[in-house]
Coordinates of C-alpha atoms and ligand atoms in Angstrom, one line a residue:
Chain A
X1 CA 0.0 0.0 0.0
X2 CA 2.9 2.3 1.0
X3 CA 4.5 1.3 -2.4
X4 CA 1.3 2.2 -4.2
X5 CA 1.4 5.6 -2.5
X6 CA 5.1 6.0 -3.4
X7 CA 4.4 5.0 -7.0
X8 CA 1.6 7.5 -7.2
X9 CA 3.9 10.1 -5.7
X10 CA 6.6 9.4 -8.4
X11 CA 4.1 9.5 -11.2
X12 CA 2.6 12.8 -10.0
X13 CA 5.4 14.7 -8.6
X14 CA 4.1 18.1 -9.6
X15 CA 0.8 17.5 -8.1
X16 CA 2.3 16.5 -4.8
X17 CA 4.8 19.4 -4.8
X18 CA 2.0 21.9 -5.4
X19 CA -0.1 20.4 -2.6
X20 CA 2.9 20.5 -0.3
X21 CA 3.7 24.1 -1.2
X22 CA 0.2 25.2 -0.7
X23 CA 0.0 23.4 2.6
X24 CA 3.2 25.1 3.8
X25 CA 2.3 28.4 2.5
X26 CA -1.1 28.3 4.2
X27 CA 0.4 27.2 7.5
X28 CA 3.3 29.5 7.3
X29 CA 1.4 32.6 6.5
X30 CA -1.4 31.7 8.9
X31 CA 1.1 31.3 11.7
X32 CA 3.1 34.4 10.8
X33 CA 0.0 36.7 10.6
X34 CA -1.3 35.2 13.9
X35 CA 2.0 35.8 15.6
X36 CA 2.3 39.4 14.3
X37 CA -1.1 40.1 15.7
X38 CA -1.2 38.1 18.9
X39 CA 2.2 38.6 20.3
X40 CA 2.0 42.4 20.5
X41 CA -1.7 42.1 21.6
X42 CA -0.8 39.7 24.4
X43 CA 2.0 42.0 25.6
X44 CA -0.3 44.9 25.5
X45 CA -3.0 43.0 27.4
X46 CA -0.4 42.2 30.1
X47 CA -0.3 45.9 30.9
X48 CA -4.0 46.0 31.6
X49 CA -5.4 43.2 33.7
X50 CA -9.0 44.1 33.2
X51 CA -8.9 44.1 29.4
X52 CA -6.9 41.0 29.6
X53 CA -9.4 39.1 31.5
X54 CA -11.9 39.6 28.7
X55 CA -9.5 38.9 25.9
X56 CA -7.9 35.8 27.5
X57 CA -11.3 34.3 28.2
X58 CA -12.4 34.9 24.6
X59 CA -9.1 33.3 23.4
X60 CA -9.6 30.4 25.7
X61 CA -13.1 29.8 24.3
X62 CA -11.7 30.3 20.9
X63 CA -9.3 27.5 21.7
X64 CA -12.0 25.0 22.4
X65 CA -13.8 25.6 19.1
X66 CA -12.7 22.6 16.8
X67 CA -10.7 23.5 13.8
X68 CA -13.3 22.1 11.5
X69 CA -15.9 24.4 13.1
X70 CA -13.8 27.4 12.4
X71 CA -13.5 26.4 8.8
X72 CA -17.3 25.8 8.7
X73 CA -18.0 29.2 10.1
X74 CA -15.7 30.8 7.5
X75 CA -17.6 29.2 4.7
X76 CA -20.7 31.4 4.6
X77 CA -18.7 34.5 5.5
X78 CA -15.8 34.3 3.1
X79 CA -16.7 31.5 0.7
X80 CA -14.2 29.0 -0.5
X81 CA -10.6 29.0 -1.6
X82 CA -7.2 30.0 -0.3
X83 CA -8.1 33.3 1.5
X84 CA -10.9 31.9 3.7
X85 CA -8.6 29.0 4.6
X86 CA -5.9 31.4 5.5
X87 CA -8.2 33.4 7.7
X88 CA -9.5 30.4 9.5
X89 CA -5.9 29.1 10.1
X90 CA -4.9 32.5 11.5
X91 CA -7.9 32.5 13.8
X92 CA -6.9 29.0 14.9
X93 CA -3.3 30.1 15.7
X94 CA -4.1 33.2 17.6
X95 CA -5.4 31.8 20.9
X96 CA -2.3 29.9 22.0
X97 CA 0.1 32.7 21.0
X98 CA -2.1 35.4 22.6
X99 CA -2.4 33.5 25.8
X100 CA 1.3 32.6 26.1
X101 CA 2.4 36.1 25.2
X102 CA 0.1 37.4 28.0
X103 CA 1.1 34.8 30.6
X104 CA 4.8 35.1 29.6
X105 CA 4.9 38.7 30.5
X106 CA 2.8 38.4 33.6
X107 CA 4.9 35.7 35.1
X108 CA 8.1 37.7 34.9
X109 CA 9.4 37.9 38.5
X110 CA 7.8 41.2 39.8
X111 CA 10.9 41.7 42.0
X112 CA 13.1 41.9 39.0
X113 CA 10.7 44.3 37.4
X114 CA 10.6 46.4 40.5
X115 CA 14.4 46.6 40.8
X116 CA 14.6 47.5 37.1
X117 CA 12.1 50.4 37.6
X118 CA 13.8 51.3 40.8
X119 CA 17.1 51.6 39.1
X120 CA 15.7 54.0 36.6
X121 CA 14.6 52.1 33.5
X122 CA 11.8 53.6 31.5
X123 CA 8.7 51.5 31.0
X124 CA 9.9 50.7 27.5
X125 CA 13.4 49.7 28.7
X126 CA 11.8 47.4 31.3
X127 CA 9.8 45.8 28.5
X128 CA 12.7 45.4 26.1
X129 CA 15.5 44.5 28.5
X130 CA 13.7 42.5 31.2
X131 CA 10.2 41.4 30.5
X132 CA 10.5 40.4 26.8
X133 CA 13.7 38.4 27.1
X134 CA 12.5 36.6 30.3
X135 CA 9.1 35.9 28.6
X136 CA 10.5 34.8 25.3
X137 CA 10.6 31.0 26.0
X138 CA 7.0 31.1 27.0
X139 CA 6.0 33.1 24.0
X140 CA 7.8 30.8 21.6
X141 CA 6.2 27.8 23.3
X142 CA 2.9 29.4 22.3
X143 CA 4.0 29.8 18.8
X144 CA 5.1 26.2 18.8
X145 CA 1.7 25.0 19.9
X146 CA 0.1 27.2 17.3
X147 CA 2.4 25.9 14.5
X148 CA 1.6 22.3 15.2
X149 CA -2.1 23.1 15.3
X150 CA -1.9 25.0 12.0
X151 CA 0.1 22.4 10.2
X152 CA -2.4 19.8 11.1
X153 CA -5.3 22.2 10.8
X154 CA -4.4 23.1 7.3
X155 CA -5.5 19.6 6.2
X156 CA -9.0 20.8 6.6
X157 CA -8.5 23.6 4.1
X158 CA -9.3 20.9 1.5
X159 CA -12.8 21.0 2.7
X160 CA -13.3 24.6 1.7
X161 CA -11.2 24.5 -1.5
X162 CA -8.1 25.8 0.1
X163 CA -5.9 23.0 -1.3
X164 CA -2.8 21.5 0.5
X165 CA -2.1 18.0 1.4
X166 CA -5.6 17.6 2.7
X167 CA -6.7 17.3 -0.9
X168 CA -5.2 13.8 -1.1
X169 CA -7.0 12.7 2.0
X170 CA -10.4 14.1 0.8
X171 CA -10.0 12.5 -2.6
X172 CA -8.6 9.4 -1.1
X173 CA -11.7 9.0 1.0
X174 CA -14.0 10.0 -1.9
X175 CA -12.4 7.5 -4.3
X176 CA -11.9 4.9 -1.6
X177 CA -8.2 4.9 -2.5
X178 CA -6.2 4.2 0.5
X179 CA -2.8 4.9 -1.0
X180 CA -4.0 8.4 -2.1
X181 CA -5.2 9.0 1.4
X182 CA -1.7 8.0 2.8
X183 CA 0.0 10.4 0.4
X184 CA -1.8 13.2 2.3
X185 CA -1.8 11.7 5.8
X186 CA 1.8 10.6 6.1
X187 CA 3.4 13.8 5.0
X188 CA 1.1 15.8 7.3
X189 CA 2.0 13.7 10.3
X190 CA 5.7 14.1 9.4
X191 CA 5.2 17.8 9.0
X192 CA 3.5 18.1 12.3
X193 CA 6.4 16.2 14.1
X194 CA 9.0 18.1 12.2
X195 CA 7.3 21.4 13.2
X196 CA 7.3 20.4 16.8
X197 CA 10.9 19.5 16.7
X198 CA 11.9 22.6 14.8
X199 CA 10.0 25.0 17.1
X200 CA 11.3 23.2 20.1
X201 CA 14.8 23.9 19.1
X202 CA 13.9 27.5 18.3
X203 CA 12.4 27.8 21.8
X204 CA 15.5 26.6 23.3
X205 CA 17.7 28.9 21.3
X206 CA 15.5 31.8 22.5
X207 CA 15.8 30.8 26.1
X208 CA 18.4 33.0 27.8
X209 CA 21.4 30.9 29.0
X210 CA 20.8 31.8 32.6
X211 CA 17.3 30.4 32.5
X212 CA 17.9 27.1 30.7
X213 CA 17.2 24.0 32.7
X214 CA 19.9 21.4 32.6
X215 CA 22.7 23.8 32.0
X216 CA 24.6 25.4 34.7
Chain B
X1 CA 20.1 65.7 52.3
X2 CA 16.8 63.9 52.5
X3 CA 13.9 65.5 54.3
X4 CA 10.5 63.8 54.8
X5 CA 7.7 66.1 55.9
X6 CA 4.5 64.7 57.2
X7 CA 4.9 61.9 54.8
X8 CA 1.7 59.7 54.7
X9 CA 0.7 56.7 52.6
X10 CA -2.7 55.2 52.7
X11 CA -3.0 52.2 50.4
X12 CA -6.3 52.0 48.6
X13 CA -8.9 50.0 50.5
X14 CA -6.9 50.2 53.7
X15 CA -8.3 51.7 56.9
X16 CA -5.0 52.6 58.6
X17 CA -2.1 54.4 57.0
X18 CA 1.0 52.3 56.1
X19 CA 3.0 55.4 56.8
X20 CA 1.6 58.1 59.0
X21 CA 2.7 61.7 59.2
X22 CA 6.4 60.7 59.1
X23 CA 8.8 63.6 59.4
X24 CA 12.6 63.2 59.5
X25 CA 15.7 64.6 58.1
X26 CA 18.8 62.7 56.9
X27 CA 21.8 65.1 56.7
X28 CA 23.8 64.7 53.6
X29 CA 26.5 62.0 53.9
X30 CA 24.8 60.3 56.8
X31 CA 23.2 57.0 57.2
X32 CA 19.6 56.8 58.5
X33 CA 18.5 53.4 59.7
X34 CA 14.8 52.6 59.6
X35 CA 13.9 49.9 62.0
X36 CA 10.7 48.5 63.5
X37 CA 8.5 45.5 63.5
X38 CA 7.3 43.8 60.4
X39 CA 4.6 45.9 58.6
X40 CA 5.5 49.2 60.3
X41 CA 6.0 50.9 56.9
X42 CA 9.7 50.8 56.3
X43 CA 9.6 49.5 52.7
X44 CA 6.7 51.8 51.9
X45 CA 8.8 54.8 53.2
X46 CA 11.8 53.8 51.1
X47 CA 9.7 53.3 48.0
X48 CA 8.1 56.8 48.4
X49 CA 11.6 58.3 48.3
X50 CA 12.3 56.9 44.9
X51 CA 8.7 57.2 43.8
X52 CA 7.8 53.6 43.3
X53 CA 4.9 54.5 45.6
X54 CA 3.2 57.8 45.3
X55 CA 2.6 59.4 48.7
X56 CA -1.0 60.2 49.8
X57 CA 0.3 63.3 51.6
X58 CA 3.4 65.1 52.7
X59 CA 6.6 66.1 51.0
X60 CA 9.9 64.5 50.1
X61 CA 12.8 66.8 49.5
X62 CA 16.1 65.4 48.2
X63 CA 19.1 67.6 47.8
X64 CA 16.9 70.7 48.2
X65 CA 14.5 69.6 45.5
X66 CA 10.9 68.4 45.9
X67 CA 10.9 64.8 44.6
X68 CA 7.3 65.1 43.3
X69 CA 8.4 67.6 40.7
X70 CA 11.3 65.5 39.4
X71 CA 11.4 63.1 36.5
X72 CA 11.2 59.7 38.3
X73 CA 13.6 58.0 35.9
X74 CA 16.3 60.6 36.4
X75 CA 15.7 60.6 40.1
X76 CA 16.1 56.8 40.4
X77 CA 19.3 56.7 38.4
X78 CA 20.8 58.9 41.1
X79 CA 19.5 56.6 43.9
X80 CA 21.0 53.2 44.3
X81 CA 18.2 50.8 45.3
X82 CA 18.6 47.5 46.9
X83 CA 15.1 45.8 47.2
X84 CA 14.3 43.4 50.0
X85 CA 13.8 40.4 47.7
X86 CA 17.1 41.2 45.8
X87 CA 15.4 41.0 42.3
X88 CA 18.3 40.1 40.1
X89 CA 17.6 39.7 36.4
X90 CA 17.6 36.0 35.8
X91 CA 18.5 36.2 32.1
X92 CA 21.6 38.3 32.6
X93 CA 25.0 37.4 33.9
X94 CA 26.2 38.8 37.2
X95 CA 28.3 41.3 35.2
X96 CA 25.3 42.4 33.2
X97 CA 23.3 42.8 36.3
X98 CA 25.9 44.9 37.9
X99 CA 26.3 47.0 34.8
X100 CA 22.6 48.0 34.7
X101 CA 22.8 51.6 35.7
X102 CA 26.3 52.3 34.2
X103 CA 24.7 51.1 30.9
X104 CA 21.6 53.1 31.3
X105 CA 23.5 56.3 31.7
X106 CA 25.9 55.3 28.9
X107 CA 29.3 54.8 30.4
X108 CA 31.9 53.5 27.9
X109 CA 32.3 49.8 27.8
X110 CA 35.8 49.6 29.3
X111 CA 34.8 51.7 32.3
X112 CA 31.8 49.5 32.8
X113 CA 33.9 46.3 32.7
X114 CA 36.3 47.8 35.2
X115 CA 33.6 49.0 37.5
X116 CA 31.9 45.5 37.5
X117 CA 35.2 43.9 38.6
X118 CA 35.6 46.6 41.2
X119 CA 32.2 46.1 42.6
X120 CA 32.5 42.3 42.7
X121 CA 35.8 42.6 44.5
X122 CA 34.2 45.0 46.9
X123 CA 31.5 42.6 47.9
X124 CA 34.0 39.8 48.3
X125 CA 33.3 37.9 45.2
X126 CA 36.1 36.8 42.7
X127 CA 35.3 38.7 39.4
X128 CA 37.1 36.0 37.3
X129 CA 34.8 33.3 38.7
X130 CA 31.5 35.2 39.1
X131 CA 31.4 37.7 36.2
X132 CA 29.9 35.2 33.7
X133 CA 27.7 33.3 36.0
X134 CA 23.9 33.7 36.2
X135 CA 21.9 34.5 39.3
X136 CA 20.6 31.0 39.8
X137 CA 24.1 29.7 40.0
X138 CA 24.6 31.7 43.1
X139 CA 23.8 31.1 46.8
X140 CA 21.2 33.3 48.4
X141 CA 24.0 35.3 50.2
X142 CA 25.9 35.8 47.0
X143 CA 22.8 37.1 45.2
X144 CA 22.3 39.6 47.9
X145 CA 25.9 40.8 47.6
X146 CA 25.4 41.1 43.8
X147 CA 22.2 43.2 44.7
X148 CA 24.3 45.6 46.7
X149 CA 27.1 45.7 44.1
X150 CA 24.5 46.5 41.5
X151 CA 23.0 49.3 43.5
X152 CA 26.5 50.8 44.1
X153 CA 27.8 50.5 40.6
X154 CA 26.5 53.8 39.3
X155 CA 28.1 55.6 42.2
X156 CA 24.9 57.2 43.2
X157 CA 24.9 60.0 45.9
X158 CA 21.9 58.4 47.6
X159 CA 21.5 54.8 48.5
X160 CA 18.2 53.2 49.5
X161 CA 18.8 49.8 50.9
X162 CA 16.0 47.5 52.1
X163 CA 17.4 44.8 54.4
X164 CA 20.5 44.4 52.1
X165 CA 22.2 41.9 54.4
X166 CA 19.2 40.0 55.5
X167 CA 20.0 36.6 54.0
X168 CA 23.7 36.4 54.8
X169 CA 25.5 34.4 57.4
X170 CA 26.7 36.4 60.5
X171 CA 30.3 36.3 59.5
X172 CA 29.8 37.5 55.9
X173 CA 27.3 39.9 57.1
X174 CA 29.8 41.5 59.5
X175 CA 32.3 41.6 56.8
X176 CA 29.9 43.3 54.4
X177 CA 28.8 45.8 57.0
X178 CA 32.4 46.7 57.6
X179 CA 33.1 46.9 53.8
X180 CA 30.1 49.1 53.4
X181 CA 31.1 51.4 56.3
X182 CA 34.5 51.7 54.7
X183 CA 32.9 52.6 51.4
X184 CA 30.8 55.2 53.1
X185 CA 33.9 56.6 54.8
X186 CA 35.7 57.0 51.4
X187 CA 32.8 58.3 49.4
X188 CA 30.1 60.0 51.5
X189 CA 26.7 58.9 50.5
X190 CA 23.3 59.7 52.0
X191 CA 21.9 56.3 52.9
X192 CA 18.5 55.1 54.0
X193 CA 18.9 51.6 55.4
X194 CA 16.2 49.3 56.5
X195 CA 16.8 46.5 58.9
X196 CA 15.1 44.3 61.5
X197 CA 18.2 43.9 63.4
X198 CA 19.0 46.3 66.3
X199 CA 22.7 45.5 66.3
X200 CA 22.9 46.2 62.6
X201 CA 21.1 49.5 63.1
X202 CA 23.5 50.5 65.9
X203 CA 26.5 49.6 63.8
X204 CA 25.4 51.1 60.5
X205 CA 23.4 54.1 61.5
X206 CA 24.5 57.6 62.2
X207 CA 20.8 58.0 63.2
X208 CA 18.2 55.5 63.9
X209 CA 14.5 56.0 63.2
X210 CA 12.3 53.7 65.1
X211 CA 8.9 53.1 63.5
X212 CA 5.8 51.5 64.7
X213 CA 2.5 51.2 62.8
X214 CA 3.7 53.8 60.3
X215 CA 4.6 56.3 62.9
X216 CA 7.9 57.6 64.0
X217 CA 8.5 56.7 67.7
X218 CA 12.0 57.9 68.1
X219 CA 14.7 59.4 66.0
X220 CA 18.2 59.9 67.2
X221 CA 21.8 58.7 67.3
X222 CA 22.3 55.1 68.3
X223 CA 23.7 56.3 71.6
X224 CA 20.8 58.6 72.3
X225 CA 18.4 55.8 71.6
X226 CA 20.3 53.3 73.7
X227 CA 20.7 55.8 76.5
X228 CA 17.3 57.3 76.6
X229 CA 14.6 55.2 74.9
X230 CA 11.6 57.3 74.3
X231 CA 9.1 54.9 75.7
X232 CA 8.6 51.2 76.8
X233 CA 8.2 50.1 73.2
X234 CA 11.6 51.4 72.2
X235 CA 13.1 50.0 75.4
X236 CA 11.8 46.6 74.7
X237 CA 12.7 46.9 71.0
X238 CA 16.4 47.7 71.6
X239 CA 16.7 45.0 74.2
X240 CA 17.5 44.7 77.9
X241 CA 21.2 44.6 77.1
X242 CA 21.3 48.3 76.3
X243 CA 24.3 49.0 78.4
X244 CA 26.2 46.3 76.6
X245 CA 25.1 47.5 73.1
X246 CA 26.3 51.0 73.9
X247 CA 29.8 49.5 74.4
X248 CA 29.6 48.4 70.8
X249 CA 29.5 52.1 69.8
X250 CA 33.0 52.8 71.1
X251 CA 36.3 51.4 69.8
X252 CA 39.0 50.4 72.2
X253 CA 41.2 53.1 70.5
X254 CA 39.0 55.8 71.9
X255 CA 39.1 54.5 75.5
X256 CA 42.5 52.8 75.8
X257 CA 45.0 54.0 78.3
X258 CA 48.4 54.8 76.9
X259 CA 50.1 55.6 80.2
X260 CA 50.7 51.9 80.9
X261 CA 53.2 51.6 78.1
X262 CA 56.2 51.1 80.2
X263 CA 54.8 48.4 82.5
X264 CA 51.7 46.6 81.4
X265 CA 49.8 45.2 84.4
X266 CA 50.5 41.7 83.3
X267 CA 51.4 39.9 80.1
X268 CA 48.1 39.6 78.3
X269 CA 46.2 38.9 75.1
X270 CA 45.8 41.6 72.5
X271 CA 43.0 43.2 70.5
X272 CA 43.1 45.4 67.3
X273 CA 42.5 49.1 67.9
X274 CA 39.4 49.2 65.8
X275 CA 37.7 46.5 67.9
X276 CA 34.7 47.8 69.9
X277 CA 34.7 47.9 73.7
X278 CA 32.0 45.3 73.7
X279 CA 34.3 43.0 71.9
X280 CA 37.1 43.8 74.3
X281 CA 34.8 43.1 77.3
X282 CA 33.8 39.8 75.7
X283 CA 37.5 38.9 75.1
X284 CA 38.4 39.8 78.7
X285 CA 35.6 37.7 80.1
X286 CA 36.5 34.8 77.8
X287 CA 40.1 34.8 78.9
X288 CA 39.0 35.3 82.5
X289 CA 41.5 38.2 82.5
X290 CA 41.9 41.8 83.6
X291 CA 43.0 43.6 80.6
X292 CA 44.0 43.4 76.9
X293 CA 46.8 45.0 75.0
X294 CA 45.6 47.3 72.2
X295 CA 47.6 46.8 69.0
X296 CA 47.6 48.4 65.6
X297 CA 47.5 46.5 62.3
X298 CA 51.2 45.7 62.4
X299 CA 50.8 44.4 65.9
X300 CA 52.6 47.3 67.6
X301 CA 51.4 48.0 71.2
X302 CA 49.4 51.1 71.5
X303 CA 47.9 50.9 75.0
X304 CA 45.6 48.9 77.3
X305 CA 42.0 48.4 78.2
X306 CA 41.1 47.0 81.6
X307 CA 38.0 45.5 83.0
X308 CA 37.9 48.3 85.6
X309 CA 38.0 50.9 82.9
X310 CA 35.1 49.3 81.1
X311 CA 33.1 49.2 84.3
X312 CA 33.7 52.8 84.9
X313 CA 32.7 53.6 81.4
X314 CA 29.4 51.8 81.8
X315 CA 28.7 53.4 85.1
X316 CA 29.6 56.8 83.7
X317 CA 27.4 56.3 80.6
X318 CA 24.3 54.8 82.1
X319 CA 23.4 58.3 83.3
X320 CA 21.1 60.1 81.0
X321 CA 23.1 62.3 78.6
X322 CA 22.6 65.9 79.4
Ligands
LIG1 N1 0.9 47.6 47.7 C1 0.3 47.6 48.9 N2 -1.0 47.5 48.9 C2 -1.7 47.5 50.1 N3 -1.1 47.5 51.3 C3 0.3 47.5 51.3 C4 1.0 47.5 50.1 N4 2.3 47.5 50.4 C5 2.4 47.5 51.8 N5 1.2 47.4 52.3 C6 0.8 47.5 53.8 O1 1.4 48.6 54.4 C7 2.0 48.2 55.6 C8 3.5 48.5 55.6 O2 4.1 47.7 54.7 P1 5.7 47.7 54.4 O3 6.0 46.8 53.4 O4 6.2 49.1 54.3 O5 6.2 47.2 55.8 P2 7.8 46.8 56.3 O6 8.0 47.7 57.5 O7 8.7 47.0 55.2 O8 7.7 45.4 56.8 P3 8.8 44.2 56.6 O9 9.7 44.4 57.7 O10 8.0 42.9 56.9 O11 9.4 44.2 55.4 C9 1.7 46.7 55.8 O12 0.6 46.7 56.6 C10 1.4 46.3 54.4 O13 0.4 45.2 54.5
LIG2 MG1 9.9 45.6 54.1

């Protein structure tokens, strides 16, 4: 069966490559847009606990909505194709990034912040020199969670005509062709694992040396 | 000079003020120790001076200028601040931590590096070993020393220190206290120093302010407070061994007799000239002796202190100071 999938892949290299590129483009741009929006928003929210309560609760609810439901909701609003898929994936990626950016800043040792302010750092300097670097590991953990979710979630783009590797799965099911289905499923699984590993390394690289566990 | 005038802080939602009509003056170049039971408002007072806490009422004047009119950032860069919980930056090396203020005010890199090493040496930590370490690789006492070094690094004219030697063993604490006193002798700074420890207050303070429930109970020199406690609270707070504590305020050099040079009463143990009379008494009692030879750093004989002399001193001093 794997061989059949392999054979199909070899006979349709362009089809596979296009699907892969679409999948990665969707996931990558969805994640990037989400990070660009949610990291600053999370940091901003950490400065105002009251607004944060609202936003974080909303994000938490957003987190529990299944990916497929997000896509389904997009359908009547934006129709089908690449753009609605991108919007849906962005929405999918925002909650974990937002929550971690908020939590990351909030959990910075208040004594470190107090001594920074007490020594004459401006609010901006405290953010840039203390809070952000200390929160960076937590923020990037949020991005990692979102990345894995998005890579897996991009599969569902196939349902609203967004393309990507999910196409193989949907047509595999429709045509009762298991090899075709595998051609989508296996790369997606590998992509998810690869994303997890890649972002894990990134997270470690972004963790300041003095805060890494297991190094002393 | 730091002058607090009717300084009051009522935290929102609190019935009683944390600091209540506090007025006191710390002359330039002097150390004022704030002491009192937990929750009496010491930290709050300190934080009002560098404007981490905005007063509810009253005035703070530093160097002739009302603090409320000043840019808080500029104000804080001229005030070394050691917070009670140390608050080192976990993601920065010890050197980077200490370099905080020099970097903020833009010293050249070479001067900063030299200053970091100087500060580490000052607090008794080998720069070569500790420079590149991170806070979590240090013991609690070492972290506290880095906190003090960091506050001193920018050479601020004013130091605000909130229990800076709290988590340090007695020996290191004694050494740091001495080091700090030496620094203050070399470069006069106006210091507000918070402690729980009466002995530390007596040792470090030119003046001691005793607080209770946010109010100033007594303000005076260590000797005044030990000799004439304002009320039963102060009396209890400074301890029943007041007479003994007062002996810690005098060095043997100040009281030794030099007329016994030719014929010391008896061969006896020696004590350095900068030891306190309290230490001398303790040494005499421990040796079951009568007297001690006072020597200088090179071990040269300078004079003697005797048990009789110390007794006379206590007798003479227990009278109220006119
Ligand atoms: N941010 C705050 N909000 C409300 N109350 C506060 C705040 N900070 C301090 N307090 C209260 O003000 C009083 C004085 O507190 P402060 O921290 O100045 O005491 P302290 O003398 O430094 O005590 P300690 O010796 O335990 O450090 C306490 O009753 C405390 O509970
Ligand atoms: Mg305190």
